[in-house]
PDB file of N, CA and C in Angstrom:
ATOM      1  N   GLN A   1     -13.628 -24.877  -4.129  1.00  0.00           N
ATOM      2  CA  GLN A   1     -12.425 -24.322  -4.716  1.00  0.00           C
ATOM      3  C   GLN A   1     -11.529 -23.791  -3.602  1.00  0.00           C
ATOM      4  N   SER A   2     -10.282 -24.142  -3.669  1.00  0.00           N
ATOM      5  CA  SER A   2      -9.307 -23.712  -2.684  1.00  0.00           C
ATOM      6  C   SER A   2      -8.846 -22.284  -2.957  1.00  0.00           C
ATOM      7  N   PHE A   3      -8.625 -21.541  -1.909  1.00  0.00           N
ATOM      8  CA  PHE A   3      -8.121 -20.176  -2.053  1.00  0.00           C
ATOM      9  C   PHE A   3      -6.791 -20.166  -2.802  1.00  0.00           C
ATOM     10  N   PHE A   4      -5.935 -21.135  -2.496  1.00  0.00           N
ATOM     11  CA  PHE A   4      -4.595 -21.193  -3.082  1.00  0.00           C
ATOM     12  C   PHE A   4      -4.509 -22.091  -4.315  1.00  0.00           C
ATOM     13  N   ALA A   5      -5.640 -22.485  -4.901  1.00  0.00           N
ATOM     14  CA  ALA A   5      -5.636 -23.430  -6.027  1.00  0.00           C
ATOM     15  C   ALA A   5      -4.749 -22.967  -7.178  1.00  0.00           C
ATOM     16  N   GLU A   6      -4.760 -21.696  -7.469  1.00  0.00           N
ATOM     17  CA  GLU A   6      -3.998 -21.151  -8.593  1.00  0.00           C
ATOM     18  C   GLU A   6      -2.486 -21.270  -8.393  1.00  0.00           C
ATOM     19  N   VAL A   7      -2.046 -21.277  -7.149  1.00  0.00           N
ATOM     20  CA  VAL A   7      -0.606 -21.316  -6.849  1.00  0.00           C
ATOM     21  C   VAL A   7      -0.232 -22.557  -6.038  1.00  0.00           C
ATOM     22  N   LEU A   8      -1.082 -23.555  -6.079  1.00  0.00           N
ATOM     23  CA  LEU A   8      -0.921 -24.738  -5.238  1.00  0.00           C
ATOM     24  C   LEU A   8       0.439 -25.411  -5.374  1.00  0.00           C
ATOM     25  N   TRP A   9       0.976 -25.469  -6.557  1.00  0.00           N
ATOM     26  CA  TRP A   9       2.235 -26.185  -6.778  1.00  0.00           C
ATOM     27  C   TRP A   9       3.451 -25.274  -6.741  1.00  0.00           C
ATOM     28  N   GLU A  10       3.251 -24.013  -6.400  1.00  0.00           N
ATOM     29  CA  GLU A  10       4.365 -23.075  -6.268  1.00  0.00           C
ATOM     30  C   GLU A  10       4.938 -23.173  -4.848  1.00  0.00           C
ATOM     31  N   PRO A  11       6.228 -22.944  -4.690  1.00  0.00           N
ATOM     32  CA  PRO A  11       6.790 -22.905  -3.327  1.00  0.00           C
ATOM     33  C   PRO A  11       6.169 -21.764  -2.515  1.00  0.00           C
ATOM     34  N   LEU A  12       5.998 -21.982  -1.227  1.00  0.00           N
ATOM     35  CA  LEU A  12       5.411 -20.963  -0.358  1.00  0.00           C
ATOM     36  C   LEU A  12       6.182 -19.655  -0.420  1.00  0.00           C
ATOM     37  N   ARG A  13       7.490 -19.732  -0.509  1.00  0.00           N
ATOM     38  CA  ARG A  13       8.308 -18.519  -0.486  1.00  0.00           C
ATOM     39  C   ARG A  13       8.041 -17.602  -1.680  1.00  0.00           C
ATOM     40  N   ARG A  14       7.381 -18.110  -2.710  1.00  0.00           N
ATOM     41  CA  ARG A  14       7.038 -17.274  -3.865  1.00  0.00           C
ATOM     42  C   ARG A  14       5.784 -16.439  -3.648  1.00  0.00           C
ATOM     43  N   LEU A  15       5.038 -16.742  -2.595  1.00  0.00           N
ATOM     44  CA  LEU A  15       3.842 -15.946  -2.308  1.00  0.00           C
ATOM     45  C   LEU A  15       4.269 -14.552  -1.873  1.00  0.00           C
ATOM     46  N   ASP A  16       3.729 -13.556  -2.544  1.00  0.00           N
ATOM     47  CA  ASP A  16       3.982 -12.181  -2.137  1.00  0.00           C
ATOM     48  C   ASP A  16       2.639 -11.476  -1.964  1.00  0.00           C
ATOM     49  N   ARG A  17       2.695 -10.240  -1.493  1.00  0.00           N
ATOM     50  CA  ARG A  17       1.461  -9.512  -1.211  1.00  0.00           C
ATOM     51  C   ARG A  17       0.614  -9.329  -2.467  1.00  0.00           C
ATOM     52  N   ASP A  18       1.241  -9.035  -3.595  1.00  0.00           N
ATOM     53  CA  ASP A  18       0.478  -8.821  -4.832  1.00  0.00           C
ATOM     54  C   ASP A  18      -0.262 -10.082  -5.272  1.00  0.00           C
ATOM     55  N   THR A  19       0.401 -11.226  -5.183  1.00  0.00           N
ATOM     56  CA  THR A  19      -0.232 -12.496  -5.541  1.00  0.00           C
ATOM     57  C   THR A  19      -1.399 -12.787  -4.603  1.00  0.00           C
ATOM     58  N   CYS A  20      -1.173 -12.609  -3.310  1.00  0.00           N
ATOM     59  CA  CYS A  20      -2.244 -12.853  -2.334  1.00  0.00           C
ATOM     60  C   CYS A  20      -3.408 -11.897  -2.537  1.00  0.00           C
ATOM     61  N   GLN A  21      -3.114 -10.644  -2.859  1.00  0.00           N
ATOM     62  CA  GLN A  21      -4.188  -9.684  -3.117  1.00  0.00           C
ATOM     63  C   GLN A  21      -4.995 -10.107  -4.338  1.00  0.00           C
ATOM     64  N   ARG A  22      -4.321 -10.568  -5.383  1.00  0.00           N
ATOM     65  CA  ARG A  22      -5.014 -11.042  -6.590  1.00  0.00           C
ATOM     66  C   ARG A  22      -5.897 -12.240  -6.269  1.00  0.00           C
ATOM     67  N   LEU A  23      -5.378 -13.174  -5.467  1.00  0.00           N
ATOM     68  CA  LEU A  23      -6.168 -14.345  -5.080  1.00  0.00           C
ATOM     69  C   LEU A  23      -7.415 -13.920  -4.305  1.00  0.00           C
ATOM     70  N   TYR A  24      -7.244 -12.952  -3.407  1.00  0.00           N
ATOM     71  CA  TYR A  24      -8.399 -12.468  -2.645  1.00  0.00           C
ATOM     72  C   TYR A  24      -9.380 -11.733  -3.548  1.00  0.00           C
ATOM     73  N   ASP A  25      -8.880 -10.920  -4.451  1.00  0.00           N
ATOM     74  CA  ASP A  25      -9.763 -10.202  -5.380  1.00  0.00           C
ATOM     75  C   ASP A  25     -10.586 -11.181  -6.210  1.00  0.00           C
ATOM     76  N   ASN A  26      -9.986 -12.308  -6.587  1.00  0.00           N
ATOM     77  CA  ASN A  26     -10.735 -13.338  -7.314  1.00  0.00           C
ATOM     78  C   ASN A  26     -11.862 -13.902  -6.457  1.00  0.00           C
ATOM     79  N   GLN A  27     -11.603 -14.073  -5.161  1.00  0.00           N
ATOM     80  CA  GLN A  27     -12.637 -14.554  -4.245  1.00  0.00           C
ATOM     81  C   GLN A  27     -13.757 -13.531  -4.113  1.00  0.00           C
ATOM     82  N   VAL A  28     -13.383 -12.258  -4.002  1.00  0.00           N
ATOM     83  CA  VAL A  28     -14.378 -11.185  -3.860  1.00  0.00           C
ATOM     84  C   VAL A  28     -15.311 -11.168  -5.063  1.00  0.00           C
ATOM     85  N   ALA A  29     -14.739 -11.382  -6.238  1.00  0.00           N
ATOM     86  CA  ALA A  29     -15.533 -11.324  -7.469  1.00  0.00           C
ATOM     87  C   ALA A  29     -16.461 -12.526  -7.627  1.00  0.00           C
ATOM     88  N   SER A  30     -16.152 -13.630  -6.952  1.00  0.00           N
ATOM     89  CA  SER A  30     -16.910 -14.850  -7.236  1.00  0.00           C
ATOM     90  C   SER A  30     -17.685 -15.432  -6.052  1.00  0.00           C
ATOM     91  N   THR A  31     -17.598 -14.812  -4.879  1.00  0.00           N
ATOM     92  CA  THR A  31     -18.288 -15.376  -3.713  1.00  0.00           C
ATOM     93  C   THR A  31     -18.988 -14.289  -2.906  1.00  0.00           C
ATOM     94  N   ALA A  32     -19.872 -14.713  -2.021  1.00  0.00           N
ATOM     95  CA  ALA A  32     -20.581 -13.798  -1.135  1.00  0.00           C
ATOM     96  C   ALA A  32     -19.620 -13.195  -0.114  1.00  0.00           C
ATOM     97  N   VAL A  33     -20.020 -12.075   0.462  1.00  0.00           N
ATOM     98  CA  VAL A  33     -19.157 -11.358   1.411  1.00  0.00           C
ATOM     99  C   VAL A  33     -18.734 -12.247   2.575  1.00  0.00           C
ATOM    100  N   ASP A  34     -19.686 -12.910   3.220  1.00  0.00           N
ATOM    101  CA  ASP A  34     -19.326 -13.774   4.351  1.00  0.00           C
ATOM    102  C   ASP A  34     -18.345 -14.857   3.930  1.00  0.00           C
ATOM    103  N   THR A  35     -18.538 -15.406   2.762  1.00  0.00           N
ATOM    104  CA  THR A  35     -17.670 -16.481   2.275  1.00  0.00           C
ATOM    105  C   THR A  35     -16.258 -15.972   2.040  1.00  0.00           C
ATOM    106  N   HIS A  36     -16.101 -14.879   1.299  1.00  0.00           N
ATOM    107  CA  HIS A  36     -14.731 -14.447   1.010  1.00  0.00           C
ATOM    108  C   HIS A  36     -14.036 -13.859   2.237  1.00  0.00           C
ATOM    109  N   ARG A  37     -14.790 -13.289   3.167  1.00  0.00           N
ATOM    110  CA  ARG A  37     -14.154 -12.807   4.402  1.00  0.00           C
ATOM    111  C   ARG A  37     -13.704 -13.977   5.271  1.00  0.00           C
ATOM    112  N   ASN A  38     -14.509 -15.043   5.350  1.00  0.00           N
ATOM    113  CA  ASN A  38     -14.103 -16.239   6.092  1.00  0.00           C
ATOM    114  C   ASN A  38     -12.877 -16.877   5.444  1.00  0.00           C
ATOM    115  N   THR A  39     -12.878 -16.937   4.126  1.00  0.00           N
ATOM    116  CA  THR A  39     -11.744 -17.512   3.407  1.00  0.00           C
ATOM    117  C   THR A  39     -10.483 -16.706   3.650  1.00  0.00           C
ATOM    118  N   LEU A  40     -10.599 -15.388   3.655  1.00  0.00           N
ATOM    119  CA  LEU A  40      -9.445 -14.531   3.941  1.00  0.00           C
ATOM    120  C   LEU A  40      -8.905 -14.812   5.338  1.00  0.00           C
ATOM    121  N   ASP A  41      -9.790 -14.915   6.318  1.00  0.00           N
ATOM    122  CA  ASP A  41      -9.354 -15.216   7.685  1.00  0.00           C
ATOM    123  C   ASP A  41      -8.631 -16.557   7.765  1.00  0.00           C
ATOM    124  N   GLN A  42      -9.153 -17.554   7.072  1.00  0.00           N
ATOM    125  CA  GLN A  42      -8.522 -18.873   7.078  1.00  0.00           C
ATOM    126  C   GLN A  42      -7.148 -18.840   6.408  1.00  0.00           C
ATOM    127  N   ALA A  43      -7.050 -18.132   5.301  1.00  0.00           N
ATOM    128  CA  ALA A  43      -5.768 -18.033   4.596  1.00  0.00           C
ATOM    129  C   ALA A  43      -4.744 -17.299   5.449  1.00  0.00           C
ATOM    130  N   LYS A  44      -5.161 -16.220   6.111  1.00  0.00           N
ATOM    131  CA  LYS A  44      -4.253 -15.487   6.996  1.00  0.00           C
ATOM    132  C   LYS A  44      -3.784 -16.377   8.149  1.00  0.00           C
ATOM    133  N   THR A  45      -4.693 -17.152   8.705  1.00  0.00           N
ATOM    134  CA  THR A  45      -4.341 -18.055   9.798  1.00  0.00           C
ATOM    135  C   THR A  45      -3.341 -19.100   9.334  1.00  0.00           C
ATOM    136  N   PHE A  46      -3.573 -19.676   8.171  1.00  0.00           N
ATOM    137  CA  PHE A  46      -2.650 -20.669   7.636  1.00  0.00           C
ATOM    138  C   PHE A  46      -1.261 -20.071   7.421  1.00  0.00           C
ATOM    139  N   LEU A  47      -1.192 -18.889   6.827  1.00  0.00           N
ATOM    140  CA  LEU A  47       0.115 -18.280   6.568  1.00  0.00           C
ATOM    141  C   LEU A  47       0.787 -17.833   7.861  1.00  0.00           C
ATOM    142  N   SER A  48       0.016 -17.459   8.874  1.00  0.00           N
ATOM    143  CA  SER A  48       0.605 -17.165  10.194  1.00  0.00           C
ATOM    144  C   SER A  48       1.228 -18.427  10.786  1.00  0.00           C
ATOM    145  N   TRP A  49       0.554 -19.545  10.615  1.00  0.00           N
ATOM    146  CA  TRP A  49       1.097 -20.832  11.058  1.00  0.00           C
ATOM    147  C   TRP A  49       2.412 -21.124  10.329  1.00  0.00           C
ATOM    148  N   CYS A  50       2.446 -20.835   9.034  1.00  0.00           N
ATOM    149  CA  CYS A  50       3.672 -21.044   8.253  1.00  0.00           C
ATOM    150  C   CYS A  50       4.818 -20.179   8.772  1.00  0.00           C
ATOM    151  N   VAL A  51       4.518 -18.966   9.178  1.00  0.00           N
ATOM    152  CA  VAL A  51       5.550 -18.081   9.744  1.00  0.00           C
ATOM    153  C   VAL A  51       6.048 -18.653  11.071  1.00  0.00           C
ATOM    154  N   ARG A  52       5.138 -19.074  11.937  1.00  0.00           N
ATOM    155  CA  ARG A  52       5.529 -19.637  13.237  1.00  0.00           C
ATOM    156  C   ARG A  52       6.416 -20.871  13.078  1.00  0.00           C
ATOM    157  N   HIS A  53       6.197 -21.631  12.017  1.00  0.00           N
ATOM    158  CA  HIS A  53       6.978 -22.852  11.794  1.00  0.00           C
ATOM    159  C   HIS A  53       8.150 -22.619  10.845  1.00  0.00           C
ATOM    160  N   HIS A  54       8.426 -21.361  10.552  1.00  0.00           N
ATOM    161  CA  HIS A  54       9.596 -20.946   9.756  1.00  0.00           C
ATOM    162  C   HIS A  54       9.562 -21.420   8.300  1.00  0.00           C
ATOM    163  N   TYR A  55       8.355 -21.610   7.765  1.00  0.00           N
ATOM    164  CA  TYR A  55       8.223 -21.896   6.337  1.00  0.00           C
ATOM    165  C   TYR A  55       8.227 -20.596   5.534  1.00  0.00           C
ATOM    166  N   LEU A  56       7.841 -19.507   6.195  1.00  0.00           N
ATOM    167  CA  LEU A  56       7.848 -18.166   5.600  1.00  0.00           C
ATOM    168  C   LEU A  56       8.480 -17.199   6.589  1.00  0.00           C
ATOM    169  N   GLY A  57       9.105 -16.151   6.064  1.00  0.00           N
ATOM    170  CA  GLY A  57       9.688 -15.135   6.930  1.00  0.00           C
ATOM    171  C   GLY A  57       8.649 -14.175   7.480  1.00  0.00           C
ATOM    172  N   ARG A  58       7.612 -13.926   6.680  1.00  0.00           N
ATOM    173  CA  ARG A  58       6.518 -13.047   7.109  1.00  0.00           C
ATOM    174  C   ARG A  58       5.254 -13.450   6.369  1.00  0.00           C
ATOM    175  N   ASN A  59       4.134 -13.000   6.889  1.00  0.00           N
ATOM    176  CA  ASN A  59       2.842 -13.329   6.303  1.00  0.00           C
ATOM    177  C   ASN A  59       2.510 -12.315   5.205  1.00  0.00           C
ATOM    178  N   PRO A  60       2.492 -12.736   3.936  1.00  0.00           N
ATOM    179  CA  PRO A  60       2.213 -11.794   2.858  1.00  0.00           C
ATOM    180  C   PRO A  60       0.766 -11.296   2.834  1.00  0.00           C
ATOM    181  N   MET A  61      -0.099 -11.887   3.656  1.00  0.00           N
ATOM    182  CA  MET A  61      -1.504 -11.477   3.677  1.00  0.00           C
ATOM    183  C   MET A  61      -1.833 -10.573   4.849  1.00  0.00           C
ATOM    184  N   GLU A  62      -0.861 -10.281   5.704  1.00  0.00           N
ATOM    185  CA  GLU A  62      -1.169  -9.567   6.937  1.00  0.00           C
ATOM    186  C   GLU A  62      -1.769  -8.184   6.702  1.00  0.00           C
ATOM    187  N   ARG A  63      -1.472  -7.537   5.594  1.00  0.00           N
ATOM    188  CA  ARG A  63      -2.008  -6.193   5.344  1.00  0.00           C
ATOM    189  C   ARG A  63      -3.186  -6.168   4.374  1.00  0.00           C
ATOM    190  N   ILE A  64      -3.648  -7.320   3.967  1.00  0.00           N
ATOM    191  CA  ILE A  64      -4.805  -7.369   3.072  1.00  0.00           C
ATOM    192  C   ILE A  64      -6.064  -7.180   3.915  1.00  0.00           C
ATOM    193  N   ARG A  65      -6.843  -6.202   3.540  1.00  0.00           N
ATOM    194  CA  ARG A  65      -8.052  -5.852   4.289  1.00  0.00           C
ATOM    195  C   ARG A  65      -9.286  -6.458   3.634  1.00  0.00           C
ATOM    196  N   PRO A  66     -10.216  -6.940   4.456  1.00  0.00           N
ATOM    197  CA  PRO A  66     -11.444  -7.512   3.904  1.00  0.00           C
ATOM    198  C   PRO A  66     -12.314  -6.465   3.237  1.00  0.00           C
ATOM    199  N   VAL A  67     -13.087  -6.922   2.274  1.00  0.00           N
ATOM    200  CA  VAL A  67     -13.981  -6.054   1.509  1.00  0.00           C
ATOM    201  C   VAL A  67     -15.417  -6.389   1.890  1.00  0.00           C
ATOM    202  N   GLY A  68     -16.266  -5.384   1.947  1.00  0.00           N
ATOM    203  CA  GLY A  68     -17.691  -5.619   2.195  1.00  0.00           C
ATOM    204  C   GLY A  68     -18.030  -5.755   3.654  1.00  0.00           C
ATOM    205  N   LYS A  69     -19.317  -5.787   3.917  1.00  0.00           N
ATOM    206  CA  LYS A  69     -19.820  -5.873   5.276  1.00  0.00           C
ATOM    207  C   LYS A  69     -20.577  -7.183   5.453  1.00  0.00           C
ATOM    208  N   ARG A  70     -20.274  -7.861   6.560  1.00  0.00           N
ATOM    209  CA  ARG A  70     -20.964  -9.113   6.838  1.00  0.00           C
ATOM    210  C   ARG A  70     -22.439  -8.869   7.119  1.00  0.00           C
ATOM    211  N   ARG A  71     -23.242  -9.902   6.864  1.00  0.00           N
ATOM    212  CA  ARG A  71     -24.686  -9.803   7.144  1.00  0.00           C
ATOM    213  C   ARG A  71     -24.941  -9.878   8.630  1.00  0.00           C
TER     214      ARG A  71
END
């Protein structure tokens, strides 16, 4: 399952912090700590790439903090 599956067909510019937080909370509820923390890192990296290439003005996930402790 893709992290962005729920919003896959939405324009990137519609992603906001609340939507990204909800997507992450869904991951937290359904996956192990290592899995959802890795997924968060990957999503943040992807959105940082989008900012560098001017697809987004800022990364809406930059202030989302990981939950739980890795093994």
